[in-house]
């Protein structure tokens, strides 16, 4: 039981980290896109 909970905790921790890193990448791409459109206009 304890091992199970430990594994679940690790899984969610990794999941959260991967989600936040993906969000950072998307945000960066979005900002870069805004910069490009500003330069065009």
N, CA, C and O atoms as a printed pandas DataFrame, in Angstrom:
     atom_number atom_name residue_name chain_id  residue_number  x_coord  y_coord  z_coord
0              1         N          UNK        A               1    0.835   -1.203    0.000
1              2        CA          UNK        A               1    0.000    0.000    0.000
2              3         C          UNK        A               1    0.872    1.256    0.000
3              4         O          UNK        A               1    0.643    2.186   -0.774
4              5         N          UNK        A               2    1.875    1.268    0.880
5              6        CA          UNK        A               2    2.741    2.452    0.974
6              7         C          UNK        A               2    3.498    2.661   -0.333
7              8         O          UNK        A               2    3.602    3.785   -0.825
8              9         N          UNK        A               3    4.026    1.571   -0.893
9             10        CA          UNK        A               3    4.745    1.661   -2.163
10            11         C          UNK        A               3    3.839    2.205   -3.261
11            12         O          UNK        A               3    4.268    3.002   -4.096
12            13         N          UNK        A               4    2.600    1.773   -3.253
13            14        CA          UNK        A               4    1.630    2.231   -4.234
14            15         C          UNK        A               4    1.443    3.744   -4.146
15            16         O          UNK        A               4    1.486    4.450   -5.153
16            17         N          UNK        A               5    1.235    4.220   -2.929
17            18        CA          UNK        A               5    1.033    5.653   -2.725
18            19         C          UNK        A               5    2.273    6.430   -3.155
19            20         O          UNK        A               5    2.173    7.493   -3.767
20            21         N          UNK        A               6    3.426    5.893   -2.830
21            22        CA          UNK        A               6    4.692    6.532   -3.200
22            23         C          UNK        A               6    4.796    6.641   -4.716
23            24         O          UNK        A               6    5.157    7.693   -5.244
24            25         N          UNK        A               7    4.481    5.557   -5.414
25            26        CA          UNK        A               7    4.538    5.550   -6.871
26            27         C          UNK        A               7    3.555    6.540   -7.476
27            28         O          UNK        A               7    3.876    7.243   -8.434
28            29         N          UNK        A               8    2.349    6.588   -6.905
29            30        CA          UNK        A               8    1.333    7.520   -7.401
30            31         C          UNK        A               8    1.804    8.951   -7.224
31            32         O          UNK        A               8    1.638    9.777   -8.122
32            33         N          UNK        A               9    2.393    9.252   -6.068
33            34        CA          UNK        A               9    2.896   10.597   -5.794
34            35         C          UNK        A               9    3.960   10.987   -6.812
35            36         O          UNK        A               9    3.924   12.082   -7.373
36            37         N          UNK        A              10    4.911   10.075   -7.047
37            38        CA          UNK        A              10    5.976   10.340   -8.023
38            39         C          UNK        A              10    5.385   10.573   -9.407
39            40         O          UNK        A              10    5.814   11.467  -10.136
40            41         N          UNK        A              11    4.388    9.750   -9.761
41            42        CA          UNK        A              11    3.758    9.869  -11.075
42            43         C          UNK        A              11    3.135   11.251  -11.244
43            44         O          UNK        A              11    3.345   11.909  -12.263
44            45         N          UNK        A              12    2.368   11.688  -10.246
45            46        CA          UNK        A              12    1.721   12.994  -10.347
46            47         C          UNK        A              12    2.738   14.122  -10.351
47            48         O          UNK        A              12    2.548   15.132  -11.028
48            49         N          UNK        A              13    3.821   13.953   -9.593
49            50        CA          UNK        A              13    4.878   14.961   -9.558
50            51         C          UNK        A              13    5.494   15.122  -10.950
51            52         O          UNK        A              13    5.671   16.242  -11.430
52            53         N          UNK        A              14    5.817   13.998  -11.592
53            54        CA          UNK        A              14    6.390   14.038  -12.946
54            55         C          UNK        A              14    5.391   14.619  -13.933
55            56         O          UNK        A              14    5.751   15.417  -14.798
56            57         N          UNK        A              15    4.127   14.210  -13.794
57            58        CA          UNK        A              15    3.083   14.698  -14.692
58            59         C          UNK        A              15    2.964   16.212  -14.581
59            60         O          UNK        A              15    2.896   16.915  -15.589
60            61         N          UNK        A              16    2.940   16.705  -13.346
61            62        CA          UNK        A              16    2.826   18.147  -13.117
62            63         C          UNK        A              16    4.020   18.887  -13.718
63            64         O          UNK        A              16    3.860   19.937  -14.339
64            65         N          UNK        A              17    5.224   18.328  -13.527
65            66        CA          UNK        A              17    6.429   18.961  -14.070
66            67         C          UNK        A              17    6.378   19.016  -15.591
67            68         O          UNK        A              17    6.719   20.040  -16.184
68            69         N          UNK        A              18    5.953   17.917  -16.233
69            70        CA          UNK        A              18    5.908   17.903  -17.700
70            71         C          UNK        A              18    4.846   18.871  -18.210
71            72         O          UNK        A              18    5.041   19.527  -19.233
72            73         N          UNK        A              19    3.712   18.963  -17.494
73            74        CA          UNK        A              19    2.661   19.899  -17.906
74            75         C          UNK        A              19    3.162   21.330  -17.795
75            76         O          UNK        A              19    2.948   22.129  -18.707
76            77         N          UNK        A              20    3.829   21.668  -16.689
77            78        CA          UNK        A              20    4.297   23.045  -16.515
78            79         C          UNK        A              20    5.373   23.397  -17.531
79            80         O          UNK        A              20    5.428   24.534  -17.999
80            81         N          UNK        A              21    6.238   22.432  -17.883
81            82        CA          UNK        A              21    7.267   22.729  -18.885
82            83         C          UNK        A              21    6.633   22.908  -20.260
83            84         O          UNK        A              21    7.076   23.752  -21.039
84            85         N          UNK        A              22    5.595   22.120  -20.568
85            86        CA          UNK        A              22    4.885   22.292  -21.842
86            87         C          UNK        A              22    4.209   23.651  -21.874
87            88         O          UNK        A              22    4.243   24.341  -22.893
88            89         N          UNK        A              23    3.588   24.040  -20.755
89            90        CA          UNK        A              23    2.913   25.335  -20.687
90            91         C          UNK        A              23    3.907   26.456  -20.919
91            92         O          UNK        A              23    3.604   27.413  -21.632
92            93         N          UNK        A              24    5.104   26.353  -20.321
93            94        CA          UNK        A              24    6.138   27.370  -20.522
94            95         C          UNK        A              24    6.527   27.462  -21.987
95            96         O          UNK        A              24    6.688   28.560  -22.520
96            97         N          UNK        A              25    6.681   26.301  -22.652
97            98        CA          UNK        A              25    7.038   26.291  -24.072
98            99         C          UNK        A              25    5.961   26.964  -24.909
99           100         O          UNK        A              25    6.269   27.767  -25.790
100          101         N          UNK        A              26    4.693   26.640  -24.637
101          102        CA          UNK        A              26    3.584   27.232  -25.393
102          103         C          UNK        A              26    3.548   28.733  -25.176
103          104         O          UNK        A              26    3.366   29.498  -26.123
104          105         N          UNK        A              27    3.722   29.161  -23.920
105          106        CA          UNK        A              27    3.717   30.589  -23.612
106          107         C          UNK        A              27    4.833   31.305  -24.352
107          108         O          UNK        A              27    4.635   32.397  -24.884
108          109         N          UNK        A              28    6.013   30.682  -24.382
109          110        CA          UNK        A              28    7.152   31.279  -25.082
110          111         C          UNK        A              28    6.860   31.395  -26.581
111          112         O          UNK        A              28    7.121   32.433  -27.188
112          113         N          UNK        A              29    6.318   30.331  -27.171
113          114        CA          UNK        A              29    5.980   30.361  -28.599
114          115         C          UNK        A              29    4.945   31.448  -28.870
115          116         O          UNK        A              29    5.040   32.165  -29.866
116          117         N          UNK        A              30    3.959   31.570  -27.985
117          118        CA          UNK        A              30    2.912   32.573  -28.142
118          119         C          UNK        A              30    3.510   33.976  -28.113
119          120         O          UNK        A              30    3.166   34.819  -28.942
120          121         N          UNK        A              31    4.410   34.224  -27.151
121          122        CA          UNK        A              31    5.059   35.536  -27.051
122          123         C          UNK        A              31    5.907   35.823  -28.282
123          124         O          UNK        A              31    5.885   36.935  -28.810
124          125         N          UNK        A              32    6.658   34.816  -28.741
125          126        CA          UNK        A              32    7.475   34.981  -29.949
126          127         C          UNK        A              32    6.582   35.324  -31.132
127          128         O          UNK        A              32    6.928   36.183  -31.942
128          129         N          UNK        A              33    5.437   34.659  -31.237
129          130        CA          UNK        A              33    4.491   34.939  -32.314
130          131         C          UNK        A              33    3.986   36.365  -32.242
131          132         O          UNK        A              33    3.876   37.037  -33.268
132          133         N          UNK        A              34    3.677   36.839  -31.039
133          134        CA          UNK        A              34    3.220   38.221  -30.871
134          135         C          UNK        A              34    4.296   39.199  -31.307
135          136         O          UNK        A              34    4.011   40.183  -31.990
136          137         N          UNK        A              35    5.532   38.929  -30.912
137          138        CA          UNK        A              35    6.649   39.802  -31.305
138          139         C          UNK        A              35    6.749   39.880  -32.823
139          140         O          UNK        A              35    6.937   40.962  -33.378
140          141         N          UNK        A              36    6.626   38.736  -33.500
141          142        CA          UNK        A              36    6.733   38.703  -34.963
142          143         C          UNK        A              36    5.610   39.510  -35.604
143          144         O          UNK        A              36    5.856   40.270  -36.541
144          145         N          UNK        A              37    4.378   39.354  -35.111
145          146        CA          UNK        A              37    3.263   40.089  -35.719
146          147         C          UNK        A              37    3.419   41.580  -35.465
147          148         O          UNK        A              37    3.051   42.385  -36.321
148          149         N          UNK        A              38    3.949   41.967  -34.322
149          150        CA          UNK        A              38    4.175   43.390  -34.043
150          151         C          UNK        A              38    5.184   43.973  -35.031
151          152         O          UNK        A              38    5.011   45.087  -35.526
152          153         N          UNK        A              39    6.244   43.203  -35.311
153          154        CA          UNK        A              39    7.275   43.684  -36.237
154          155         C          UNK        A              39    6.713   43.826  -37.648
155          156         O          UNK        A              39    7.079   44.747  -38.378
156          157         N          UNK        A              40    5.819   42.908  -38.028
157          158        CA          UNK        A              40    5.222   42.965  -39.372
158          159         C          UNK        A              40    4.363   44.215  -39.507
159          160         O          UNK        A              40    4.434   44.907  -40.522
160          161         N          UNK        A              41    3.559   44.508  -38.504
161          162        CA          UNK        A              41    2.639   45.656  -38.583
162          163         C          UNK        A              41    3.295   46.946  -38.306
163          164         O          UNK        A              41    2.642   47.989  -38.337
